[in-house]
Amino acid sequence: MILTMPLPCYQSTFIAICILQNSRERSREIAHTMLGVFSSEIVTPPEELVAAGNRSPSPRTTALALMKRYIKSNPSAVSIQIGDQASLAYSRRNESLLQPRSFGVKDDIFCLFEGMLDNLGSLRQEYGLAKSANEVMLVIEAYKVLRDRGPYPPSHVVGHLAGNFAFVVFDKSTSALFVASDQSGRVPLYWGITADGFVAFSDDAEMLKGACGKSLASFPQGCFFSTAVGGLRSYENPKNKIIAIPAADEEIWGATFKVEGATVVAARVNQEGTLLLW
């Protein structure tokens, strides 16, 4: 005979609280994954984010304080300081099998990559890479081709990447920055401005919020940012401008970036059953 006894109410409550706390702790562990911070000598802070921060002032911290907070939250993180102009850090703790994180450097080109490319095999062949080359090495090679001898615009090169991804490339030799996000935004990416004017990129909005305040936004999907071509561009719609819409006060963002020119078609059916467009 098996005896079962109900738990007292206070014990049930205690167990529920412990489960909730453990869940929150796991969420916090997964949150901090990659971070790139760049001085205004490398990146001119986007005017829209500067204006958002001025419009709704909120507490912010310096780039150094942001990086120290990241490292403290991720004891196993790898961090690199590149002069006084750039800092990169990432952690592979609790990474997703579908969104692995990687870091690589070759010929003074540094790359943080999160996600997975569906067409990695064909891209290896296109760029003449070994079968062992992973996504981060592929992106570095694609950037080198684009910088040195690329016959195509950046939108064409990034547009050939299929899958879920977000990456940050810093070229120390030219002090150039190249950042991109996939077309569906499946790998989150955010950017903001710290108290001392550094531009920070990360997949953790909460961490950037503490350092950037309202000078914070979600990096638009299907877009890339390049200091070489002069700012933010859409690789899905290269000819369309990107506009920044001021966010409401209750939102954590200071602005929302969207690609201009979405076509809206109105339609109705007349009495004869003919579809009319106008």
PDB file of C-alpha atoms in Angstrom:
ATOM      1  CA  MET A   1       0.000   0.000   0.000  1.00  0.00           C
ATOM      2  CA  ILE A   2       1.308   3.417  -0.972  1.00  0.00           C
ATOM      3  CA  LEU A   3       0.429   6.352   1.222  1.00  0.00           C
ATOM      4  CA  THR A   4       0.238   9.836  -0.251  1.00  0.00           C
ATOM      5  CA  MET A   5       0.095  12.951   1.848  1.00  0.00           C
ATOM      6  CA  PRO A   6      -0.737  16.421   0.526  1.00  0.00           C
ATOM      7  CA  LEU A   7       1.896  19.062   1.121  1.00  0.00           C
ATOM      8  CA  PRO A   8       0.993  21.861   3.505  1.00  0.00           C
ATOM      9  CA  CYS A   9       0.085  25.072   1.736  1.00  0.00           C
ATOM     10  CA  TYR A  10       3.243  26.923   2.794  1.00  0.00           C
ATOM     11  CA  GLN A  11       5.460  24.080   1.492  1.00  0.00           C
ATOM     12  CA  SER A  12       3.698  24.100  -1.887  1.00  0.00           C
ATOM     13  CA  THR A  13       4.179  27.842  -2.099  1.00  0.00           C
ATOM     14  CA  PHE A  14       7.871  27.486  -1.219  1.00  0.00           C
ATOM     15  CA  ILE A  15       8.391  24.866  -3.959  1.00  0.00           C
ATOM     16  CA  ALA A  16       6.609  27.044  -6.527  1.00  0.00           C
ATOM     17  CA  ILE A  17       8.795  30.026  -5.613  1.00  0.00           C
ATOM     18  CA  CYS A  18      11.968  27.920  -5.938  1.00  0.00           C
ATOM     19  CA  ILE A  19      10.916  26.676  -9.382  1.00  0.00           C
ATOM     20  CA  LEU A  20      10.159  30.235 -10.496  1.00  0.00           C
ATOM     21  CA  GLN A  21      13.483  31.517  -9.180  1.00  0.00           C
ATOM     22  CA  ASN A  22      15.399  28.718 -10.920  1.00  0.00           C
ATOM     23  CA  SER A  23      13.586  29.498 -14.164  1.00  0.00           C
ATOM     24  CA  ARG A  24      14.493  33.173 -13.868  1.00  0.00           C
ATOM     25  CA  GLU A  25      18.104  32.311 -13.100  1.00  0.00           C
ATOM     26  CA  ARG A  26      18.296  30.136 -16.213  1.00  0.00           C
ATOM     27  CA  SER A  27      16.796  32.980 -18.256  1.00  0.00           C
ATOM     28  CA  ARG A  28      19.401  35.380 -16.928  1.00  0.00           C
ATOM     29  CA  GLU A  29      22.172  32.917 -17.755  1.00  0.00           C
ATOM     30  CA  ILE A  30      21.012  32.612 -21.348  1.00  0.00           C
ATOM     31  CA  ALA A  31      20.519  36.362 -21.781  1.00  0.00           C
ATOM     32  CA  HIS A  32      24.131  37.575 -21.916  1.00  0.00           C
ATOM     33  CA  THR A  33      25.746  36.180 -25.057  1.00  0.00           C
ATOM     34  CA  MET A  34      27.669  38.674 -27.184  1.00  0.00           C
ATOM     35  CA  LEU A  35      28.639  42.327 -27.030  1.00  0.00           C
ATOM     36  CA  GLY A  36      30.528  44.757 -29.246  1.00  0.00           C
ATOM     37  CA  VAL A  37      31.332  48.335 -28.174  1.00  0.00           C
ATOM     38  CA  PHE A  38      32.867  50.950 -30.497  1.00  0.00           C
ATOM     39  CA  SER A  39      34.008  54.528 -29.971  1.00  0.00           C
ATOM     40  CA  SER A  40      32.694  57.525 -31.891  1.00  0.00           C
ATOM     41  CA  GLU A  41      36.000  57.521 -33.791  1.00  0.00           C
ATOM     42  CA  ILE A  42      34.815  54.282 -35.424  1.00  0.00           C
ATOM     43  CA  VAL A  43      31.061  54.806 -35.542  1.00  0.00           C
ATOM     44  CA  THR A  44      29.156  58.061 -35.712  1.00  0.00           C
ATOM     45  CA  PRO A  45      26.253  57.590 -33.272  1.00  0.00           C
ATOM     46  CA  PRO A  46      22.943  57.467 -35.195  1.00  0.00           C
ATOM     47  CA  GLU A  47      21.211  60.845 -34.904  1.00  0.00           C
ATOM     48  CA  GLU A  48      17.870  59.161 -34.245  1.00  0.00           C
ATOM     49  CA  LEU A  49      19.199  57.404 -31.149  1.00  0.00           C
ATOM     50  CA  VAL A  50      20.934  60.551 -29.936  1.00  0.00           C
ATOM     51  CA  ALA A  51      17.668  62.475 -30.306  1.00  0.00           C
ATOM     52  CA  ALA A  52      15.727  59.733 -28.515  1.00  0.00           C
ATOM     53  CA  GLY A  53      18.092  59.890 -25.566  1.00  0.00           C
ATOM     54  CA  ASN A  54      17.816  63.673 -25.397  1.00  0.00           C
ATOM     55  CA  ARG A  55      14.030  63.566 -25.715  1.00  0.00           C
ATOM     56  CA  SER A  56      13.551  61.146 -22.823  1.00  0.00           C
ATOM     57  CA  PRO A  57      16.626  61.354 -20.564  1.00  0.00           C
ATOM     58  CA  SER A  58      17.258  58.246 -18.473  1.00  0.00           C
ATOM     59  CA  PRO A  59      20.201  56.867 -16.474  1.00  0.00           C
ATOM     60  CA  ARG A  60      23.108  55.598 -18.576  1.00  0.00           C
ATOM     61  CA  THR A  61      26.582  54.220 -17.930  1.00  0.00           C
ATOM     62  CA  THR A  62      29.895  54.327 -19.769  1.00  0.00           C
ATOM     63  CA  ALA A  63      31.140  51.755 -22.261  1.00  0.00           C
ATOM     64  CA  LEU A  64      33.744  50.553 -19.760  1.00  0.00           C
ATOM     65  CA  ALA A  65      31.081  50.019 -17.096  1.00  0.00           C
ATOM     66  CA  LEU A  66      28.948  48.125 -19.624  1.00  0.00           C
ATOM     67  CA  MET A  67      31.797  45.769 -20.524  1.00  0.00           C
ATOM     68  CA  LYS A  68      32.679  45.202 -16.860  1.00  0.00           C
ATOM     69  CA  ARG A  69      29.057  44.357 -16.117  1.00  0.00           C
ATOM     70  CA  TYR A  70      28.990  41.874 -18.984  1.00  0.00           C
ATOM     71  CA  ILE A  71      32.176  40.113 -17.846  1.00  0.00           C
ATOM     72  CA  LYS A  72      30.949  39.999 -14.248  1.00  0.00           C
ATOM     73  CA  SER A  73      27.698  38.379 -15.406  1.00  0.00           C
ATOM     74  CA  ASN A  74      29.626  35.910 -17.585  1.00  0.00           C
ATOM     75  CA  PRO A  75      32.722  34.618 -15.745  1.00  0.00           C
ATOM     76  CA  SER A  76      33.543  32.281 -18.651  1.00  0.00           C
ATOM     77  CA  ALA A  77      33.211  34.991 -21.308  1.00  0.00           C
ATOM     78  CA  VAL A  78      36.001  35.764 -23.760  1.00  0.00           C
ATOM     79  CA  SER A  79      36.698  39.490 -24.117  1.00  0.00           C
ATOM     80  CA  ILE A  80      39.105  41.404 -26.342  1.00  0.00           C
ATOM     81  CA  GLN A  81      40.147  45.039 -26.111  1.00  0.00           C
ATOM     82  CA  ILE A  82      41.269  46.509 -29.445  1.00  0.00           C
ATOM     83  CA  GLY A  83      43.115  49.701 -28.586  1.00  0.00           C
ATOM     84  CA  ASP A  84      40.894  52.425 -27.168  1.00  0.00           C
ATOM     85  CA  GLN A  85      38.405  52.145 -29.994  1.00  0.00           C
ATOM     86  CA  ALA A  86      36.694  48.775 -29.694  1.00  0.00           C
ATOM     87  CA  SER A  87      35.848  45.962 -27.285  1.00  0.00           C
ATOM     88  CA  LEU A  88      34.350  42.574 -28.115  1.00  0.00           C
ATOM     89  CA  ALA A  89      33.052  39.844 -25.812  1.00  0.00           C
ATOM     90  CA  TYR A  90      31.046  36.644 -26.087  1.00  0.00           C
ATOM     91  CA  SER A  91      30.086  33.588 -24.084  1.00  0.00           C
ATOM     92  CA  ARG A  92      29.057  30.113 -25.231  1.00  0.00           C
ATOM     93  CA  ARG A  93      27.386  29.238 -21.954  1.00  0.00           C
ATOM     94  CA  ASN A  94      23.925  27.712 -22.454  1.00  0.00           C
ATOM     95  CA  GLU A  95      23.960  28.467 -26.168  1.00  0.00           C
ATOM     96  CA  SER A  96      21.189  27.059 -28.350  1.00  0.00           C
ATOM     97  CA  LEU A  97      21.984  24.236 -30.773  1.00  0.00           C
ATOM     98  CA  LEU A  98      20.093  26.172 -33.444  1.00  0.00           C
ATOM     99  CA  GLN A  99      21.783  29.484 -32.639  1.00  0.00           C
ATOM    100  CA  PRO A 100      25.401  28.721 -31.721  1.00  0.00           C
ATOM    101  CA  ARG A 101      27.773  31.587 -31.057  1.00  0.00           C
ATOM    102  CA  SER A 102      31.280  31.850 -32.421  1.00  0.00           C
ATOM    103  CA  PHE A 103      34.178  34.266 -32.581  1.00  0.00           C
ATOM    104  CA  GLY A 104      37.060  34.454 -35.013  1.00  0.00           C
ATOM    105  CA  VAL A 105      39.882  36.712 -36.122  1.00  0.00           C
ATOM    106  CA  LYS A 106      41.950  36.629 -39.304  1.00  0.00           C
ATOM    107  CA  ASP A 107      44.180  39.295 -40.839  1.00  0.00           C
ATOM    108  CA  ASP A 108      43.090  41.819 -38.193  1.00  0.00           C
ATOM    109  CA  ILE A 109      39.411  41.212 -38.978  1.00  0.00           C
ATOM    110  CA  PHE A 110      37.389  40.347 -35.866  1.00  0.00           C
ATOM    111  CA  CYS A 111      33.961  38.734 -36.069  1.00  0.00           C
ATOM    112  CA  LEU A 112      31.214  37.841 -33.593  1.00  0.00           C
ATOM    113  CA  PHE A 113      28.573  35.548 -35.085  1.00  0.00           C
ATOM    114  CA  GLU A 114      25.390  34.070 -33.667  1.00  0.00           C
ATOM    115  CA  GLY A 115      23.114  31.705 -35.557  1.00  0.00           C
ATOM    116  CA  MET A 116      23.422  29.240 -38.407  1.00  0.00           C
ATOM    117  CA  LEU A 117      23.629  29.534 -42.200  1.00  0.00           C
ATOM    118  CA  ASP A 118      21.455  27.135 -44.190  1.00  0.00           C
ATOM    119  CA  ASN A 119      23.621  27.468 -47.304  1.00  0.00           C
ATOM    120  CA  LEU A 120      27.019  27.255 -45.610  1.00  0.00           C
ATOM    121  CA  GLY A 121      28.102  24.348 -47.834  1.00  0.00           C
ATOM    122  CA  SER A 122      27.539  26.156 -51.129  1.00  0.00           C
ATOM    123  CA  LEU A 123      29.071  29.367 -49.770  1.00  0.00           C
ATOM    124  CA  ARG A 124      32.232  27.478 -48.777  1.00  0.00           C
ATOM    125  CA  GLN A 125      32.606  26.392 -52.387  1.00  0.00           C
ATOM    126  CA  GLU A 126      31.864  29.885 -53.687  1.00  0.00           C
ATOM    127  CA  TYR A 127      34.577  31.448 -51.516  1.00  0.00           C
ATOM    128  CA  GLY A 128      37.028  28.557 -51.859  1.00  0.00           C
ATOM    129  CA  LEU A 129      36.999  27.584 -48.181  1.00  0.00           C
ATOM    130  CA  ALA A 130      37.673  24.207 -46.601  1.00  0.00           C
ATOM    131  CA  LYS A 131      34.793  21.997 -45.492  1.00  0.00           C
ATOM    132  CA  SER A 132      35.775  22.641 -41.880  1.00  0.00           C
ATOM    133  CA  ALA A 133      35.169  26.408 -42.170  1.00  0.00           C
ATOM    134  CA  ASN A 134      32.336  27.573 -39.938  1.00  0.00           C
ATOM    135  CA  GLU A 135      30.011  30.566 -40.240  1.00  0.00           C
ATOM    136  CA  VAL A 136      32.324  33.084 -38.611  1.00  0.00           C
ATOM    137  CA  MET A 137      35.210  32.246 -40.967  1.00  0.00           C
ATOM    138  CA  LEU A 138      32.836  32.418 -43.927  1.00  0.00           C
ATOM    139  CA  VAL A 139      31.674  35.903 -42.936  1.00  0.00           C
ATOM    140  CA  ILE A 140      35.275  37.086 -42.507  1.00  0.00           C
ATOM    141  CA  GLU A 141      36.175  35.784 -45.966  1.00  0.00           C
ATOM    142  CA  ALA A 142      33.063  37.341 -47.521  1.00  0.00           C
ATOM    143  CA  TYR A 143      33.955  40.668 -45.911  1.00  0.00           C
ATOM    144  CA  LYS A 144      37.541  40.461 -47.239  1.00  0.00           C
ATOM    145  CA  VAL A 145      36.287  39.820 -50.765  1.00  0.00           C
ATOM    146  CA  LEU A 146      33.849  42.714 -50.446  1.00  0.00           C
ATOM    147  CA  ARG A 147      36.566  45.041 -49.146  1.00  0.00           C
ATOM    148  CA  ASP A 148      39.386  44.083 -51.503  1.00  0.00           C
ATOM    149  CA  ARG A 149      37.927  42.955 -54.794  1.00  0.00           C
ATOM    150  CA  GLY A 150      34.191  42.556 -54.493  1.00  0.00           C
ATOM    151  CA  PRO A 151      32.397  43.221 -57.786  1.00  0.00           C
ATOM    152  CA  TYR A 152      29.078  43.361 -55.958  1.00  0.00           C
ATOM    153  CA  PRO A 153      27.595  45.879 -53.507  1.00  0.00           C
ATOM    154  CA  PRO A 154      27.323  44.908 -49.805  1.00  0.00           C
ATOM    155  CA  SER A 155      23.582  44.284 -50.179  1.00  0.00           C
ATOM    156  CA  HIS A 156      24.282  41.562 -52.741  1.00  0.00           C
ATOM    157  CA  VAL A 157      26.869  39.825 -50.553  1.00  0.00           C
ATOM    158  CA  VAL A 158      24.755  39.848 -47.378  1.00  0.00           C
ATOM    159  CA  GLY A 159      21.633  38.953 -49.339  1.00  0.00           C
ATOM    160  CA  HIS A 160      23.243  35.633 -50.287  1.00  0.00           C
ATOM    161  CA  LEU A 161      23.376  34.542 -46.641  1.00  0.00           C
ATOM    162  CA  ALA A 162      20.416  32.261 -45.912  1.00  0.00           C
ATOM    163  CA  GLY A 163      19.457  31.277 -42.380  1.00  0.00           C
ATOM    164  CA  ASN A 164      19.188  32.753 -38.903  1.00  0.00           C
ATOM    165  CA  PHE A 165      22.045  35.068 -38.013  1.00  0.00           C
ATOM    166  CA  ALA A 166      23.379  38.284 -36.576  1.00  0.00           C
ATOM    167  CA  PHE A 167      27.020  39.289 -36.775  1.00  0.00           C
ATOM    168  CA  VAL A 168      29.441  42.092 -35.978  1.00  0.00           C
ATOM    169  CA  VAL A 169      32.648  42.499 -38.013  1.00  0.00           C
ATOM    170  CA  PHE A 170      35.405  44.944 -37.063  1.00  0.00           C
ATOM    171  CA  ASP A 171      38.321  45.534 -39.421  1.00  0.00           C
ATOM    172  CA  LYS A 172      41.222  46.863 -37.371  1.00  0.00           C
ATOM    173  CA  SER A 173      43.356  47.649 -40.424  1.00  0.00           C
ATOM    174  CA  THR A 174      40.800  50.113 -41.800  1.00  0.00           C
ATOM    175  CA  SER A 175      38.851  50.878 -38.582  1.00  0.00           C
ATOM    176  CA  ALA A 176      35.705  49.789 -40.434  1.00  0.00           C
ATOM    177  CA  LEU A 177      32.607  48.229 -38.890  1.00  0.00           C
ATOM    178  CA  PHE A 178      30.105  45.939 -40.606  1.00  0.00           C
ATOM    179  CA  VAL A 179      26.979  44.646 -38.825  1.00  0.00           C
ATOM    180  CA  ALA A 180      24.030  42.665 -40.199  1.00  0.00           C
ATOM    181  CA  SER A 181      20.883  40.811 -39.150  1.00  0.00           C
ATOM    182  CA  ASP A 182      18.912  38.119 -40.983  1.00  0.00           C
ATOM    183  CA  GLN A 183      15.795  38.885 -42.993  1.00  0.00           C
ATOM    184  CA  SER A 184      13.385  37.559 -40.365  1.00  0.00           C
ATOM    185  CA  GLY A 185      15.132  38.901 -37.282  1.00  0.00           C
ATOM    186  CA  ARG A 186      15.181  35.428 -35.722  1.00  0.00           C
ATOM    187  CA  VAL A 187      18.446  36.190 -33.953  1.00  0.00           C
ATOM    188  CA  PRO A 188      17.758  39.339 -31.921  1.00  0.00           C
ATOM    189  CA  LEU A 189      20.173  42.237 -32.217  1.00  0.00           C
ATOM    190  CA  TYR A 190      20.048  45.646 -30.540  1.00  0.00           C
ATOM    191  CA  TRP A 191      22.144  48.793 -30.634  1.00  0.00           C
ATOM    192  CA  GLY A 192      22.443  51.829 -28.422  1.00  0.00           C
ATOM    193  CA  ILE A 193      24.635  54.719 -27.290  1.00  0.00           C
ATOM    194  CA  THR A 194      26.404  54.698 -23.929  1.00  0.00           C
ATOM    195  CA  ALA A 195      26.850  57.716 -21.664  1.00  0.00           C
ATOM    196  CA  ASP A 196      30.281  58.461 -23.172  1.00  0.00           C
ATOM    197  CA  GLY A 197      29.119  58.218 -26.797  1.00  0.00           C
ATOM    198  CA  PHE A 198      30.194  54.667 -27.651  1.00  0.00           C
ATOM    199  CA  VAL A 199      27.891  52.622 -29.906  1.00  0.00           C
ATOM    200  CA  ALA A 200      27.118  49.173 -28.490  1.00  0.00           C
ATOM    201  CA  PHE A 201      25.668  46.096 -30.223  1.00  0.00           C
ATOM    202  CA  SER A 202      24.283  43.081 -28.375  1.00  0.00           C
ATOM    203  CA  ASP A 203      21.589  40.416 -28.446  1.00  0.00           C
ATOM    204  CA  ASP A 204      20.579  41.369 -24.886  1.00  0.00           C
ATOM    205  CA  ALA A 205      18.235  44.365 -24.769  1.00  0.00           C
ATOM    206  CA  GLU A 206      18.059  44.509 -20.975  1.00  0.00           C
ATOM    207  CA  MET A 207      21.818  44.776 -20.631  1.00  0.00           C
ATOM    208  CA  LEU A 208      21.994  47.619 -23.156  1.00  0.00           C
ATOM    209  CA  LYS A 209      19.055  49.377 -21.553  1.00  0.00           C
ATOM    210  CA  GLY A 210      21.025  49.836 -18.342  1.00  0.00           C
ATOM    211  CA  ALA A 211      23.913  51.423 -20.249  1.00  0.00           C
ATOM    212  CA  CYS A 212      22.101  53.265 -23.045  1.00  0.00           C
ATOM    213  CA  GLY A 213      18.782  54.341 -21.523  1.00  0.00           C
ATOM    214  CA  LYS A 214      16.402  55.534 -24.244  1.00  0.00           C
ATOM    215  CA  SER A 215      19.246  55.774 -26.770  1.00  0.00           C
ATOM    216  CA  LEU A 216      18.399  52.197 -27.677  1.00  0.00           C
ATOM    217  CA  ALA A 217      16.704  50.412 -30.576  1.00  0.00           C
ATOM    218  CA  SER A 218      16.198  47.020 -32.125  1.00  0.00           C
ATOM    219  CA  PHE A 219      18.507  46.563 -35.102  1.00  0.00           C
ATOM    220  CA  PRO A 220      16.195  46.315 -38.144  1.00  0.00           C
ATOM    221  CA  GLN A 221      15.890  42.886 -39.733  1.00  0.00           C
ATOM    222  CA  GLY A 222      17.101  42.429 -43.284  1.00  0.00           C
ATOM    223  CA  CYS A 223      19.526  45.341 -42.865  1.00  0.00           C
ATOM    224  CA  PHE A 224      23.234  45.994 -42.508  1.00  0.00           C
ATOM    225  CA  PHE A 225      25.264  48.830 -41.027  1.00  0.00           C
ATOM    226  CA  SER A 226      28.553  49.724 -42.667  1.00  0.00           C
ATOM    227  CA  THR A 227      30.871  52.600 -41.867  1.00  0.00           C
ATOM    228  CA  ALA A 228      32.399  52.123 -45.337  1.00  0.00           C
ATOM    229  CA  VAL A 229      29.136  52.876 -47.171  1.00  0.00           C
ATOM    230  CA  GLY A 230      27.954  55.458 -44.687  1.00  0.00           C
ATOM    231  CA  GLY A 231      25.399  53.979 -42.332  1.00  0.00           C
ATOM    232  CA  LEU A 232      22.322  51.775 -42.214  1.00  0.00           C
ATOM    233  CA  ARG A 233      20.991  50.084 -45.366  1.00  0.00           C
ATOM    234  CA  SER A 234      18.420  47.453 -46.296  1.00  0.00           C
ATOM    235  CA  TYR A 235      19.828  44.538 -48.268  1.00  0.00           C
ATOM    236  CA  GLU A 236      16.319  43.272 -49.027  1.00  0.00           C
ATOM    237  CA  ASN A 237      15.327  46.617 -50.555  1.00  0.00           C
ATOM    238  CA  PRO A 238      18.625  48.427 -51.295  1.00  0.00           C
ATOM    239  CA  LYS A 239      16.949  51.407 -52.988  1.00  0.00           C
ATOM    240  CA  ASN A 240      14.564  52.113 -50.115  1.00  0.00           C
ATOM    241  CA  LYS A 241      15.465  54.504 -47.320  1.00  0.00           C
ATOM    242  CA  ILE A 242      15.354  53.517 -43.661  1.00  0.00           C
ATOM    243  CA  ILE A 243      13.400  55.826 -41.393  1.00  0.00           C
ATOM    244  CA  ALA A 244      13.345  56.074 -37.607  1.00  0.00           C
ATOM    245  CA  ILE A 245       9.994  56.397 -35.849  1.00  0.00           C
ATOM    246  CA  PRO A 246      10.117  57.878 -32.315  1.00  0.00           C
ATOM    247  CA  ALA A 247       8.870  55.350 -29.787  1.00  0.00           C
ATOM    248  CA  ALA A 248       6.205  55.937 -27.150  1.00  0.00           C
ATOM    249  CA  ASP A 249       7.389  56.907 -23.684  1.00  0.00           C
ATOM    250  CA  GLU A 250       6.376  53.571 -22.165  1.00  0.00           C
ATOM    251  CA  GLU A 251       8.485  51.550 -24.617  1.00  0.00           C
ATOM    252  CA  ILE A 252      12.052  50.609 -23.767  1.00  0.00           C
ATOM    253  CA  TRP A 253      13.152  51.718 -27.251  1.00  0.00           C
ATOM    254  CA  GLY A 254      13.967  55.278 -28.128  1.00  0.00           C
ATOM    255  CA  ALA A 255      13.117  54.689 -31.785  1.00  0.00           C
ATOM    256  CA  THR A 256      12.046  52.001 -34.235  1.00  0.00           C
ATOM    257  CA  PHE A 257      13.880  51.698 -37.558  1.00  0.00           C
ATOM    258  CA  LYS A 258      11.808  50.644 -40.570  1.00  0.00           C
ATOM    259  CA  VAL A 259      12.395  50.349 -44.293  1.00  0.00           C
ATOM    260  CA  GLU A 260      10.470  53.039 -46.152  1.00  0.00           C
ATOM    261  CA  GLY A 261       8.332  52.327 -49.191  1.00  0.00           C
ATOM    262  CA  ALA A 262       6.109  49.402 -48.184  1.00  0.00           C
ATOM    263  CA  THR A 263       3.335  49.232 -50.756  1.00  0.00           C
ATOM    264  CA  VAL A 264      -0.224  49.159 -49.475  1.00  0.00           C
ATOM    265  CA  VAL A 265      -2.877  48.158 -52.019  1.00  0.00           C
ATOM    266  CA  ALA A 266      -6.560  48.756 -51.353  1.00  0.00           C
ATOM    267  CA  ALA A 267      -9.079  46.524 -53.096  1.00  0.00           C
ATOM    268  CA  ARG A 268     -12.788  45.877 -53.388  1.00  0.00           C
ATOM    269  CA  VAL A 269     -15.083  43.716 -55.498  1.00  0.00           C
ATOM    270  CA  ASN A 270     -17.839  45.419 -57.510  1.00  0.00           C
ATOM    271  CA  GLN A 271     -21.326  44.069 -58.128  1.00  0.00           C
ATOM    272  CA  GLU A 272     -20.167  42.163 -61.202  1.00  0.00           C
ATOM    273  CA  GLY A 273     -17.534  40.336 -59.159  1.00  0.00           C
ATOM    274  CA  THR A 274     -14.595  42.197 -60.685  1.00  0.00           C
ATOM    275  CA  LEU A 275     -11.629  42.930 -58.441  1.00  0.00           C
ATOM    276  CA  LEU A 276     -10.808  46.632 -58.432  1.00  0.00           C
ATOM    277  CA  LEU A 277      -7.476  48.069 -57.248  1.00  0.00           C
ATOM    278  CA  TRP A 278      -6.776  51.720 -56.452  1.00  0.00           C
TER     279      TRP A 278
END
